[in-house]
Coordinates of C-alpha atoms and ligand atoms in Angstrom, one line a residue:
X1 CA -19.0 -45.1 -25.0
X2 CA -16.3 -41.7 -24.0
X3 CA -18.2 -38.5 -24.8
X4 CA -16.8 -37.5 -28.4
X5 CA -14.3 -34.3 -28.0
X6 CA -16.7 -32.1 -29.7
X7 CA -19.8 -32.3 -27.4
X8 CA -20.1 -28.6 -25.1
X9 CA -20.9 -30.2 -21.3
X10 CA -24.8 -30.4 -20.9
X11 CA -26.3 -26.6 -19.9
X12 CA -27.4 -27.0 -15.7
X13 CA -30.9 -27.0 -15.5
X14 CA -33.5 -24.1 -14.3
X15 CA -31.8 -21.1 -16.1
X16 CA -34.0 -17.6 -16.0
X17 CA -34.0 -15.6 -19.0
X18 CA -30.7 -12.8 -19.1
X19 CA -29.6 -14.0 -15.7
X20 CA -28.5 -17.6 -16.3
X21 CA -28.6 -19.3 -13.0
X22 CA -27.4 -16.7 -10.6
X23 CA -31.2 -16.7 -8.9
X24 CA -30.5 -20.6 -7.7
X25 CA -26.9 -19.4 -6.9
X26 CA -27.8 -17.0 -5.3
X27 CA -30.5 -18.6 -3.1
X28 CA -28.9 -22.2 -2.3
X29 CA -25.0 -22.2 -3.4
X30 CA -24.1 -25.7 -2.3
X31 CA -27.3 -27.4 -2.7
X32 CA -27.3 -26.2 -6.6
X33 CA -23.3 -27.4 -6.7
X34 CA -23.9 -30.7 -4.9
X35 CA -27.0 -31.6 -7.5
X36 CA -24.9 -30.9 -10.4
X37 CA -23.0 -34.1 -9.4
X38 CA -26.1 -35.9 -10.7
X39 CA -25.8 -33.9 -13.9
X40 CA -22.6 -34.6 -15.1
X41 CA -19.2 -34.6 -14.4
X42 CA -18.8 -31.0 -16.5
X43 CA -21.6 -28.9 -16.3
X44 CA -22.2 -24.8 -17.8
X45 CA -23.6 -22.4 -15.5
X46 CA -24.7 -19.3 -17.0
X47 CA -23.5 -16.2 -15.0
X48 CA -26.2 -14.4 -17.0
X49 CA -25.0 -14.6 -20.0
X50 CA -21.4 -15.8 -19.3
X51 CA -20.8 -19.6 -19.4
X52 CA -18.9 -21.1 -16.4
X53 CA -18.0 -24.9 -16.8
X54 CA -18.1 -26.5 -13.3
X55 CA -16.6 -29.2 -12.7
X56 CA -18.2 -31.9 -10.5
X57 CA -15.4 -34.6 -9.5
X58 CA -12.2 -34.5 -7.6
X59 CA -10.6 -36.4 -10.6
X60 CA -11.4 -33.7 -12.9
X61 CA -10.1 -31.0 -10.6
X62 CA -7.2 -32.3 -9.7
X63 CA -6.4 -32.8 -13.7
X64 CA -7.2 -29.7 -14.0
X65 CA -5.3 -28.0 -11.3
X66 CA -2.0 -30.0 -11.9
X67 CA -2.5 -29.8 -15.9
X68 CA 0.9 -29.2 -16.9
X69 CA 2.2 -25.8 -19.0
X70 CA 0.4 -23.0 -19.1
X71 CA -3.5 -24.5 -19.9
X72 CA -5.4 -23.4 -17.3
X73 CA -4.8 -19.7 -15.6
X74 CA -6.4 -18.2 -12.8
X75 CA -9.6 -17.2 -13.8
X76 CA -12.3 -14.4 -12.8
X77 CA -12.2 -14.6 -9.2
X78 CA -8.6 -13.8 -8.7
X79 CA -9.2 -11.3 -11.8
X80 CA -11.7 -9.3 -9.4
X81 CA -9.5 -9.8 -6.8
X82 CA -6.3 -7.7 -7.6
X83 CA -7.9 -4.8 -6.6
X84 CA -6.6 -5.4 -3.1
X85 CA -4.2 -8.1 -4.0
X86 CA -2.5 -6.2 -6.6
X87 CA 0.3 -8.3 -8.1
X88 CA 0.5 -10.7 -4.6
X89 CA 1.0 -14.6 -5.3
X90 CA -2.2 -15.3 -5.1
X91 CA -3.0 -13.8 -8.8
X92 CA 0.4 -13.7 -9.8
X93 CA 0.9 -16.2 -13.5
X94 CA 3.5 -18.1 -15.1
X95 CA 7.3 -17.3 -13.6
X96 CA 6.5 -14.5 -11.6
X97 CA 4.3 -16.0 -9.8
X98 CA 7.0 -19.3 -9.6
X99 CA 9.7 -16.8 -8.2
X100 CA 7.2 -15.5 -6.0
X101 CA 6.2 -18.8 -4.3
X102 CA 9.7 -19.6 -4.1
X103 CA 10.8 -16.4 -2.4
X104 CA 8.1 -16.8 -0.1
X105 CA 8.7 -20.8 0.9
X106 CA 11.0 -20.1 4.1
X107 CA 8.3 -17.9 6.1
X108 CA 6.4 -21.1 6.0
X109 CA 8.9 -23.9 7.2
X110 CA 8.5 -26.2 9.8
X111 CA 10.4 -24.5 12.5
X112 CA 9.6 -20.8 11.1
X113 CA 5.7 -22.2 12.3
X114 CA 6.8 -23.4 15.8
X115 CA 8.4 -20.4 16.2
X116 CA 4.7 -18.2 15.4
X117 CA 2.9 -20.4 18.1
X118 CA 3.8 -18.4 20.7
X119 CA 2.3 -15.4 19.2
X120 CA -0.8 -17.3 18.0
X121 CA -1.6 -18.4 21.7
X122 CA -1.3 -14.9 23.0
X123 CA -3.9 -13.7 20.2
X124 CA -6.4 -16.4 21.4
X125 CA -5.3 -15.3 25.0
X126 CA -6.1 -11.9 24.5
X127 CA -9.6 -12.3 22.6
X128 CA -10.9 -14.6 25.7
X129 CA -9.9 -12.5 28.4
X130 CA -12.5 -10.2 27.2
X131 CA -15.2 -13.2 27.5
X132 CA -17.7 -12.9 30.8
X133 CA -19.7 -16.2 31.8
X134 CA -23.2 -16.0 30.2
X135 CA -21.8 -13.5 27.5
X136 CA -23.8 -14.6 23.8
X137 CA -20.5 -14.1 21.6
X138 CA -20.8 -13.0 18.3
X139 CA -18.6 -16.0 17.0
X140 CA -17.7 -14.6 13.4
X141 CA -16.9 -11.2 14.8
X142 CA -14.9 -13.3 17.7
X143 CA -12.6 -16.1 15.3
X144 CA -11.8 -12.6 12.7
X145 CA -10.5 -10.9 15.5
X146 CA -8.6 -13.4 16.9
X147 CA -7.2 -14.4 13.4
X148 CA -6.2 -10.8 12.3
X149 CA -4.8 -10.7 15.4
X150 CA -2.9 -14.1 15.4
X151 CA -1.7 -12.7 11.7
X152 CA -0.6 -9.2 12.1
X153 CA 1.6 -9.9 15.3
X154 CA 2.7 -13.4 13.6
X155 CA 3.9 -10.4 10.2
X156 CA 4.7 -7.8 12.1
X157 CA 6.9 -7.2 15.2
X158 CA 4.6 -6.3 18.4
X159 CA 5.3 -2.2 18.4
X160 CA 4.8 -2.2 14.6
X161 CA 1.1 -4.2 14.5
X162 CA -0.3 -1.8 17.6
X163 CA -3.6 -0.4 15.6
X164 CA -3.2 -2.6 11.8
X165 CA -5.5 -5.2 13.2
X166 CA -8.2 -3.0 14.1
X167 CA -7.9 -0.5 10.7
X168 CA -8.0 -4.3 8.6
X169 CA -11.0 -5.5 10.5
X170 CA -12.5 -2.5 9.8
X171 CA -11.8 -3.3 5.9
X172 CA -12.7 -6.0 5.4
X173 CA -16.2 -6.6 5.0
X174 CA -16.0 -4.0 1.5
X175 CA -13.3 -6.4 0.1
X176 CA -15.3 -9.7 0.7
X177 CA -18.3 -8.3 -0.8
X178 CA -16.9 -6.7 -3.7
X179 CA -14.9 -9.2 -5.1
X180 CA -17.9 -12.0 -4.9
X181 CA -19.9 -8.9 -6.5
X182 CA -17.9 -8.4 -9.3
X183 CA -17.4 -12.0 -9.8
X184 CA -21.0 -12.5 -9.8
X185 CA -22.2 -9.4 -12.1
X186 CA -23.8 -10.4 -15.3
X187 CA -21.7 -7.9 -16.8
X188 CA -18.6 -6.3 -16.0
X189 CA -19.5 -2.4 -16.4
X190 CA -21.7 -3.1 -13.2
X191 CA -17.9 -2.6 -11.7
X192 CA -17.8 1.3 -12.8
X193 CA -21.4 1.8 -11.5
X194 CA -20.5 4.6 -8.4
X195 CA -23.3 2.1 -5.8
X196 CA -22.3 1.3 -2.0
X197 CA -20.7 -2.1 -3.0
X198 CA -18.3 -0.5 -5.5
X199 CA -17.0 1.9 -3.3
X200 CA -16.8 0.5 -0.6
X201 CA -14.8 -2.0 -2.6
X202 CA -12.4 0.3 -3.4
X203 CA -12.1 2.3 -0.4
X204 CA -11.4 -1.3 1.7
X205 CA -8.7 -2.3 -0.8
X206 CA -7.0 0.7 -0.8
X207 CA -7.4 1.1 3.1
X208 CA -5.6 -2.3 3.6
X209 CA -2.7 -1.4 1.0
X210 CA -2.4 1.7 3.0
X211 CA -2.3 -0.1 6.5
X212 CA 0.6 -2.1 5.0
X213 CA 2.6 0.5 3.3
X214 CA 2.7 2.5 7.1
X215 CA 3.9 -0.9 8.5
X216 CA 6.4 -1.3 6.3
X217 CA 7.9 2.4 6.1
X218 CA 7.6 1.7 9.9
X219 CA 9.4 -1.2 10.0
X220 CA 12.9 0.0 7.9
X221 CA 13.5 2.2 11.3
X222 CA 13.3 -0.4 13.6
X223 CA 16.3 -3.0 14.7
X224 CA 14.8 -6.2 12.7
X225 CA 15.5 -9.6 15.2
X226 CA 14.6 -11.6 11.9
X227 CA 11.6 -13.6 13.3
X228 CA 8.8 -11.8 12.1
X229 CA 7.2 -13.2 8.7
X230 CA 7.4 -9.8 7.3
X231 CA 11.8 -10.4 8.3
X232 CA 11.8 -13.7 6.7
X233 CA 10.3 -11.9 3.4
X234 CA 12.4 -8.4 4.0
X235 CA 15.4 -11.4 3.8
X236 CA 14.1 -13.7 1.0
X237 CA 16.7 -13.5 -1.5
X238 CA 16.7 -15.2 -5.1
X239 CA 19.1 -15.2 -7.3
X240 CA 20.4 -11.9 -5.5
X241 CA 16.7 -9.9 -6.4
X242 CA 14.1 -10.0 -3.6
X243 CA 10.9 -8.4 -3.6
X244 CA 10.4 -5.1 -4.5
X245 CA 8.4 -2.4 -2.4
X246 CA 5.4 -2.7 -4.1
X247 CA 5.4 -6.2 -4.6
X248 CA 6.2 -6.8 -0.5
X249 CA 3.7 -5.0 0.0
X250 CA 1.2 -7.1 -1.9
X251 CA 2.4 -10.4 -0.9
X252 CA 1.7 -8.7 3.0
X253 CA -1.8 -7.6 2.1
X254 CA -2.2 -11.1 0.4
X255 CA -1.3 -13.4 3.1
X256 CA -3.7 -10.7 5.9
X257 CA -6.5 -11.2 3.8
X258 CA -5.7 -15.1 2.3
X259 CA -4.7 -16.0 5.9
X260 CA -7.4 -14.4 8.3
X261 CA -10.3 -14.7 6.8
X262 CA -10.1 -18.4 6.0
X263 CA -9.1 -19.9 9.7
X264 CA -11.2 -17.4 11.1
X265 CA -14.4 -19.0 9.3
X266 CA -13.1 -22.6 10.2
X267 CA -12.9 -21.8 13.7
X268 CA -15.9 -20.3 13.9
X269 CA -17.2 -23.5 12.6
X270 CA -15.5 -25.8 14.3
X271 CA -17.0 -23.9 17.4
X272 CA -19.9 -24.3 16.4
X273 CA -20.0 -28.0 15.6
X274 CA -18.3 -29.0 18.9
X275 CA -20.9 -27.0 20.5
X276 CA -23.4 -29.1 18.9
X277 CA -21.5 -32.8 19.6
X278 CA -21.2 -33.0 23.2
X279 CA -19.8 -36.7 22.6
X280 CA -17.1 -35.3 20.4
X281 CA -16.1 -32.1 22.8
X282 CA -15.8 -34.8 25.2
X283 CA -13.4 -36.3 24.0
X284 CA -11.9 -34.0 23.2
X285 CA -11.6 -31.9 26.5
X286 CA -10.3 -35.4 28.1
X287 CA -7.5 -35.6 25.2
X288 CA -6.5 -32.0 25.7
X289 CA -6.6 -32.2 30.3
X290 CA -4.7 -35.5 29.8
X291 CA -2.0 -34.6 27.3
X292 CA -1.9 -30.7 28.2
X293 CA -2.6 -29.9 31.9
X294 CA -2.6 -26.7 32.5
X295 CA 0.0 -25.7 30.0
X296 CA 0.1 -23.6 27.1
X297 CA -0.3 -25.5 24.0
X298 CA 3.1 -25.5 21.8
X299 CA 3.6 -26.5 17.9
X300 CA 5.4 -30.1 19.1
X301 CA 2.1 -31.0 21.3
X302 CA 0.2 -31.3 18.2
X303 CA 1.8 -34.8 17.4
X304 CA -0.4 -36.3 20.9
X305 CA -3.6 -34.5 19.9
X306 CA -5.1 -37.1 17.5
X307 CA -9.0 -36.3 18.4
X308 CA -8.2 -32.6 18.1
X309 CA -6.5 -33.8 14.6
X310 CA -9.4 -35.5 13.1
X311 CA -12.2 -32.3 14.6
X312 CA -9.7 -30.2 12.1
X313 CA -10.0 -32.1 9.9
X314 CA -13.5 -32.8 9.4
X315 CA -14.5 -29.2 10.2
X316 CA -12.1 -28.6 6.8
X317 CA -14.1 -31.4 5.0
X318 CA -17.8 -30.1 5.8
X319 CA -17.1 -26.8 5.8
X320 CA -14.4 -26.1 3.2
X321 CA -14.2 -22.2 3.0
X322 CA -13.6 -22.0 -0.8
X323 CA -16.8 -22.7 -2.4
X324 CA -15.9 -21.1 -5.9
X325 CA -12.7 -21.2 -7.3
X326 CA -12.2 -20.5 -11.1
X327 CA -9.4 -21.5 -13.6
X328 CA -9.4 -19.6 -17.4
X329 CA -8.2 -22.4 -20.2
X330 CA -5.8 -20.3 -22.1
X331 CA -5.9 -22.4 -25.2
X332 CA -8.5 -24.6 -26.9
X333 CA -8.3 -28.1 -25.0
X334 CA -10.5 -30.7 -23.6
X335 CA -12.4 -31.0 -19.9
X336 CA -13.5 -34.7 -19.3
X337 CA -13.9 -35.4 -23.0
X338 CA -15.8 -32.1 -23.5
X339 CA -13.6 -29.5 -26.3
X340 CA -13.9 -25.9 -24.2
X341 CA -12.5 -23.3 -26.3
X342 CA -9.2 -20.6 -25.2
X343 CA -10.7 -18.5 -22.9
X344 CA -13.5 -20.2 -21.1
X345 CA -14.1 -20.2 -17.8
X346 CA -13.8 -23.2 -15.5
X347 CA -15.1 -23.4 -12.0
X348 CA -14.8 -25.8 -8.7
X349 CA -16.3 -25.7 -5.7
X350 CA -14.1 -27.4 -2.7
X351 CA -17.1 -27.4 -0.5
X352 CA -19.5 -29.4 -3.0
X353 CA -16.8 -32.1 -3.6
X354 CA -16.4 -32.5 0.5
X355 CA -20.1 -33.1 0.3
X356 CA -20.5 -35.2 -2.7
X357 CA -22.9 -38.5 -1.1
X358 CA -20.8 -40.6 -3.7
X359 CA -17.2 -40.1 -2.2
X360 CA -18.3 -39.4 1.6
X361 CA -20.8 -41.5 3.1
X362 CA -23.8 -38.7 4.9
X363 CA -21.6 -36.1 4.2
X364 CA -23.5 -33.6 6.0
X365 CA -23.3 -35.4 9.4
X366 CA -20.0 -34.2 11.5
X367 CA -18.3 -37.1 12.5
X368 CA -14.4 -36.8 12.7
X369 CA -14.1 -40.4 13.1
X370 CA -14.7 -41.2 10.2
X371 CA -11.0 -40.1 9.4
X372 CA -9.7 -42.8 11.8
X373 CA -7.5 -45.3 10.3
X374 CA -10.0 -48.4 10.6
X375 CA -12.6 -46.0 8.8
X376 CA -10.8 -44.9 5.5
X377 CA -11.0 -48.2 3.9
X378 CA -12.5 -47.7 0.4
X379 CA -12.9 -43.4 0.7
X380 CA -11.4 -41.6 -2.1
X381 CA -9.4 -39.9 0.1
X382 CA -7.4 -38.1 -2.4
X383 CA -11.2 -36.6 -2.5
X384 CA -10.2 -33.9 0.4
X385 CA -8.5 -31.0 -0.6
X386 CA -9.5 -28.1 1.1
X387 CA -5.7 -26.4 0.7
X388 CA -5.9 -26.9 -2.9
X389 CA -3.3 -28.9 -4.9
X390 CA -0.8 -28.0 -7.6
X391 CA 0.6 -24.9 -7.9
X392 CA -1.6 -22.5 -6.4
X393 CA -1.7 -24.7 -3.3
X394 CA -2.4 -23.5 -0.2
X395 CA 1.3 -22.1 1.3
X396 CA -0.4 -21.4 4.8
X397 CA -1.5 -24.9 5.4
X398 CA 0.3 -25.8 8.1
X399 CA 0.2 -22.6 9.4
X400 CA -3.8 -22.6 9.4
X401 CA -3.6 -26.4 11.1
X402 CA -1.3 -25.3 14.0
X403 CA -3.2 -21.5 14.4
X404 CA -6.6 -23.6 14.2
X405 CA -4.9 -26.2 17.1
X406 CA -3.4 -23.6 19.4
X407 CA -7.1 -22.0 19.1
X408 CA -8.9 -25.0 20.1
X409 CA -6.9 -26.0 22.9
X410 CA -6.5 -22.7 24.4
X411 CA -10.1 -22.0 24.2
X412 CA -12.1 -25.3 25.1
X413 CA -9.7 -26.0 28.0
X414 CA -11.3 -22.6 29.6
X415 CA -14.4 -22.1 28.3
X416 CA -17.4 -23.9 27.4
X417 CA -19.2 -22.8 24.3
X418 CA -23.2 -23.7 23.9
X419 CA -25.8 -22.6 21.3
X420 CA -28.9 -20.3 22.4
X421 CA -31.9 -22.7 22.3
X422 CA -33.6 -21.6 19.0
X423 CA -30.8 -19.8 17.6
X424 CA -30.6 -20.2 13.2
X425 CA -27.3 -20.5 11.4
X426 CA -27.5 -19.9 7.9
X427 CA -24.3 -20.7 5.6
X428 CA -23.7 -17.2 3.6
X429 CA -21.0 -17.5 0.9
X430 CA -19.0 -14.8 0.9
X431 CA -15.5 -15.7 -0.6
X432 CA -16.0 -18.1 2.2
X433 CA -18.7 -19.6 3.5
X434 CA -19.5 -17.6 6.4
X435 CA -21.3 -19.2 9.8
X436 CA -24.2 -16.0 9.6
X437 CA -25.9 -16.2 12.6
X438 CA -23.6 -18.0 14.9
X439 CA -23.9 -16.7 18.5
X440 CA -22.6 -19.3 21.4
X441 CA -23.0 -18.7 25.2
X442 CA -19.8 -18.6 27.0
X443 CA -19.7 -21.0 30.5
X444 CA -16.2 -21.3 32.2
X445 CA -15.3 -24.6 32.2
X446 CA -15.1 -26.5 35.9
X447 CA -11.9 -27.7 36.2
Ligands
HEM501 C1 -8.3 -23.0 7.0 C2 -7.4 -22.2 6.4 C3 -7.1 -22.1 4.9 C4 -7.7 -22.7 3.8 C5 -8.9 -23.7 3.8 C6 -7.0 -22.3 2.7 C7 -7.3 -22.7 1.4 C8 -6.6 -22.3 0.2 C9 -6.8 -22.8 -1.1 C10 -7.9 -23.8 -1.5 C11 -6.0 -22.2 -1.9 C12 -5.8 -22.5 -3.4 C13 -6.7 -21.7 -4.3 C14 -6.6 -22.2 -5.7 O1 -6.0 -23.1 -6.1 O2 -7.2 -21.5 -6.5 C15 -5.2 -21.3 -1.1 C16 -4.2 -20.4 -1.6 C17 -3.5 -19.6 -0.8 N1 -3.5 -19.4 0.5 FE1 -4.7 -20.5 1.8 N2 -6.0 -21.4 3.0 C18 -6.0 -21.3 4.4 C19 -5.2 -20.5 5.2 C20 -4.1 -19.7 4.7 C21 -3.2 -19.0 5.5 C22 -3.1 -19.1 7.0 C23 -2.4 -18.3 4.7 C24 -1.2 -17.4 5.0 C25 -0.8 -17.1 6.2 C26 -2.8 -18.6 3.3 C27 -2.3 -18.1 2.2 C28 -2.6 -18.5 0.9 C29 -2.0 -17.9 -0.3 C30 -0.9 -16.8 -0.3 C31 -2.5 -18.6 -1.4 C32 -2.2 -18.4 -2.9 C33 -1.2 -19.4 -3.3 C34 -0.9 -19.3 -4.8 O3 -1.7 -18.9 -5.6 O4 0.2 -19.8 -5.2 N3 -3.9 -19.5 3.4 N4 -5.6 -21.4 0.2

């Protein structure tokens, strides 16, 4: 028999006392999300005392994030985020945040991302000339540089990004961990409390905003050749309005942080999982020498890269870098036959669906394969989202694909990355889930 409307979801087990379940959340993120699979299909998480309802299924979140009208709003992540995002599309609501999408779209088109390639490969070029055989690379530290990098010269034009990446590097460790703070403290005057976290918070957020105002005051002097991303936004044009200063400016600080800090963690873990599937990098070394040479990898390559395709791909599936992503319901309505009233919290977690033993058979084991054609048969495909859906999908998508490819191919055809015999990595979920720990040893590869 369907759950009656009026039933609250089922409470998630092992709660503590004034501060709800944040002890299991803090200590195992994705082992406490994947279990609560088993517990139902919506489940409350107490945030001390602040109910969360997580939703467990890809069915669920994908009626959720394409419910229709204005149900379901951001929520409390992007709230504690606008500190540094300001009014940027990613916590924009409603038809401002519509305009804003659309004003944005052309920076993102097909060619526009062909034409960023170039730029992208000279990034990865310049991070792994720095490399010496035997160096133990810091592989975090490595993929964030390389992806600030690959950002700010894909923004801004080459004379005008000369010292940004290095001042937002430098920022943003104080914005990861502040907004996951605030999103996690039991209660919200913690935010006003003058500790390290909160500061630092601040300080990075408005460090960034400053980085990107200079850039742009920079940028009106200079001859524009209208093929930076921050041109193609300069030029966006609706309805005769564009974007205003301010908002520019927070669009620019939302794609560096969006943009960077998510392909940087994938690459890092893609790294690290070819690094520990020697049949896999195999593979796919012998796709990229065969269909590559010695060239430079461009965007219309990609098409002949299957194996380097389905390593994406999977590496997206296992390690999905949002693990928490909220939605506030703005009226009374329903959640899987549950009644949650205006105003309650709803929470997914990408990376816990990926993993879900019901919809991906050993979903811990990396095995690209098992996206090959012959191998799909009876997968709820429609299961992998890690770019979102709906509204708020991801806009960088392709971009993050063909930044993540040129990365890949420019670095493995080179270099040989292997793990230190021993060496721990622990997943730490920041507002991604970081590869803590990750140090490879780099060996030129023999030609
Ligand atoms: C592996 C890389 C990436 C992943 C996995 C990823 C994932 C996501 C996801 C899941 C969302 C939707 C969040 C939600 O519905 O609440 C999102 C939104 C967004 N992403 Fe990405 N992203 C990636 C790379 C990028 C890049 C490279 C850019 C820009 C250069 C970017 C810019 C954005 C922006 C602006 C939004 C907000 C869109 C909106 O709210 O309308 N992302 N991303």
């Amino acid at each position: 028999m369907a759950a009656p409307a009026v039933a609250k979801p089922v409470v998630a087990p092992g709660r503590v006392p004034g501060l709800g379940h944040l002890p299991r959340l803090v200590r195992d993120p994705f082992g406490f999300f994947v279990s609560l699979a088993d517990v139902g299909d919506v489940v409350t998480v107490l945030i001390g005392r602040k109910p969360v309802h997580l939703i467990t299924t890809p069915r669920l979140v994908r009626s959720v994030l394409l419910a229709g009208g204005d149900v379901f709003r951001r929520g409390r992540v992007f709230e504690k985020a606008t500190k540094t995002f300001g009014g940027g599309v990613i916590v924009a609501e409603g038809d401002a945040h519509r305009r804003q999408r659309r004003l944005m779209q052309p920076a993102f088109g097909r060619h526009r991302i062909a034409s960023y390639v170039p730029e992208m490969r000279e990034a990865v070029v310049r991070g792994i000339a720095k490399w010496h055989p035997g160096e133990v690379l810091d592989v975090p530290r490595v993929t964030h540089e390389m992806a600030v990098d690959a950002l700010v010269h894909t923004l801004f034009k080459a004379e005008l990004a000369d010292g940004a990446a290095e001042r937002i590097m430098a920022a943003f460790p104080g914005i990861v961990s502040g907004i996951m703070a605030h999103t996690l403290y039991p209660a919200d005057w913690l935010e006003r409390v003058p500790i390290g976290v909160n500061r630092r918070y601040q300080k990075s957020s408005d460090e960034v905003r400053q980085v990107v105002d200079d850039v742009i005051a920079r940028s009106a002097g200079t001859d524009s050749d209208g093929a930076s991303l921050l041109d193609v936004l300069i030029k966006a044009h609706d309805e005769g309005a564009g974007f205003d200063r301010d908002l520019l400016r927070d669009e620019v600080v939302t794609l560096l942080i969006a943009g960077s800090e998510t392909v940087a963690t994938t690459l890092a873990w893609t790294l690290h999982e070819i690094a520990g599937h020697p049949a896999v990098e195999r593979l796919l070394v012998h796709e990229l020498t065969t269909e590559l040479g010695d060239t430079p990898v461009r965007h219309s390559d990609f098409a002949r890269l299957p194996v380097l395709d389905r390593v994406i791909k999977e590496t997206l599936r296992l390690h999905t870098p949002n693990w928490l992503l909220t939605r506030r319901a703005t009226e009374p309505t329903t959640l899987g036959g549950y009644r949650v009233p205006a105003g309650a919290e709803v929470g997914f977690s990408l990376t816990a669906l990926h993993r879900d033993p019901k919809v991906f058979d050993v979903p811990l084991a990396f095995d690209p394969d098992r996206w090959l054609d012959e191998n799909l048969a009876g997968y709820a495909v429609d299961a992998m989202m890690p770019f979102g859906v709906g509204r708020h999908r991801c806009p960088g998508d392709t971009f993050a694909w063909a930044e993540l490819g040129v990365a890949i191919a420019t670095i493995l055809r080179k270099w040989r990355l292997v793990h230190q015999p021993g060496a721990k990595v622990r997943e730490l979920p920041l507002v991604t889930v970081q590869p803590s720990g990750l140090r490879l040893v780099a060996r030129r590869r023999a030609a």
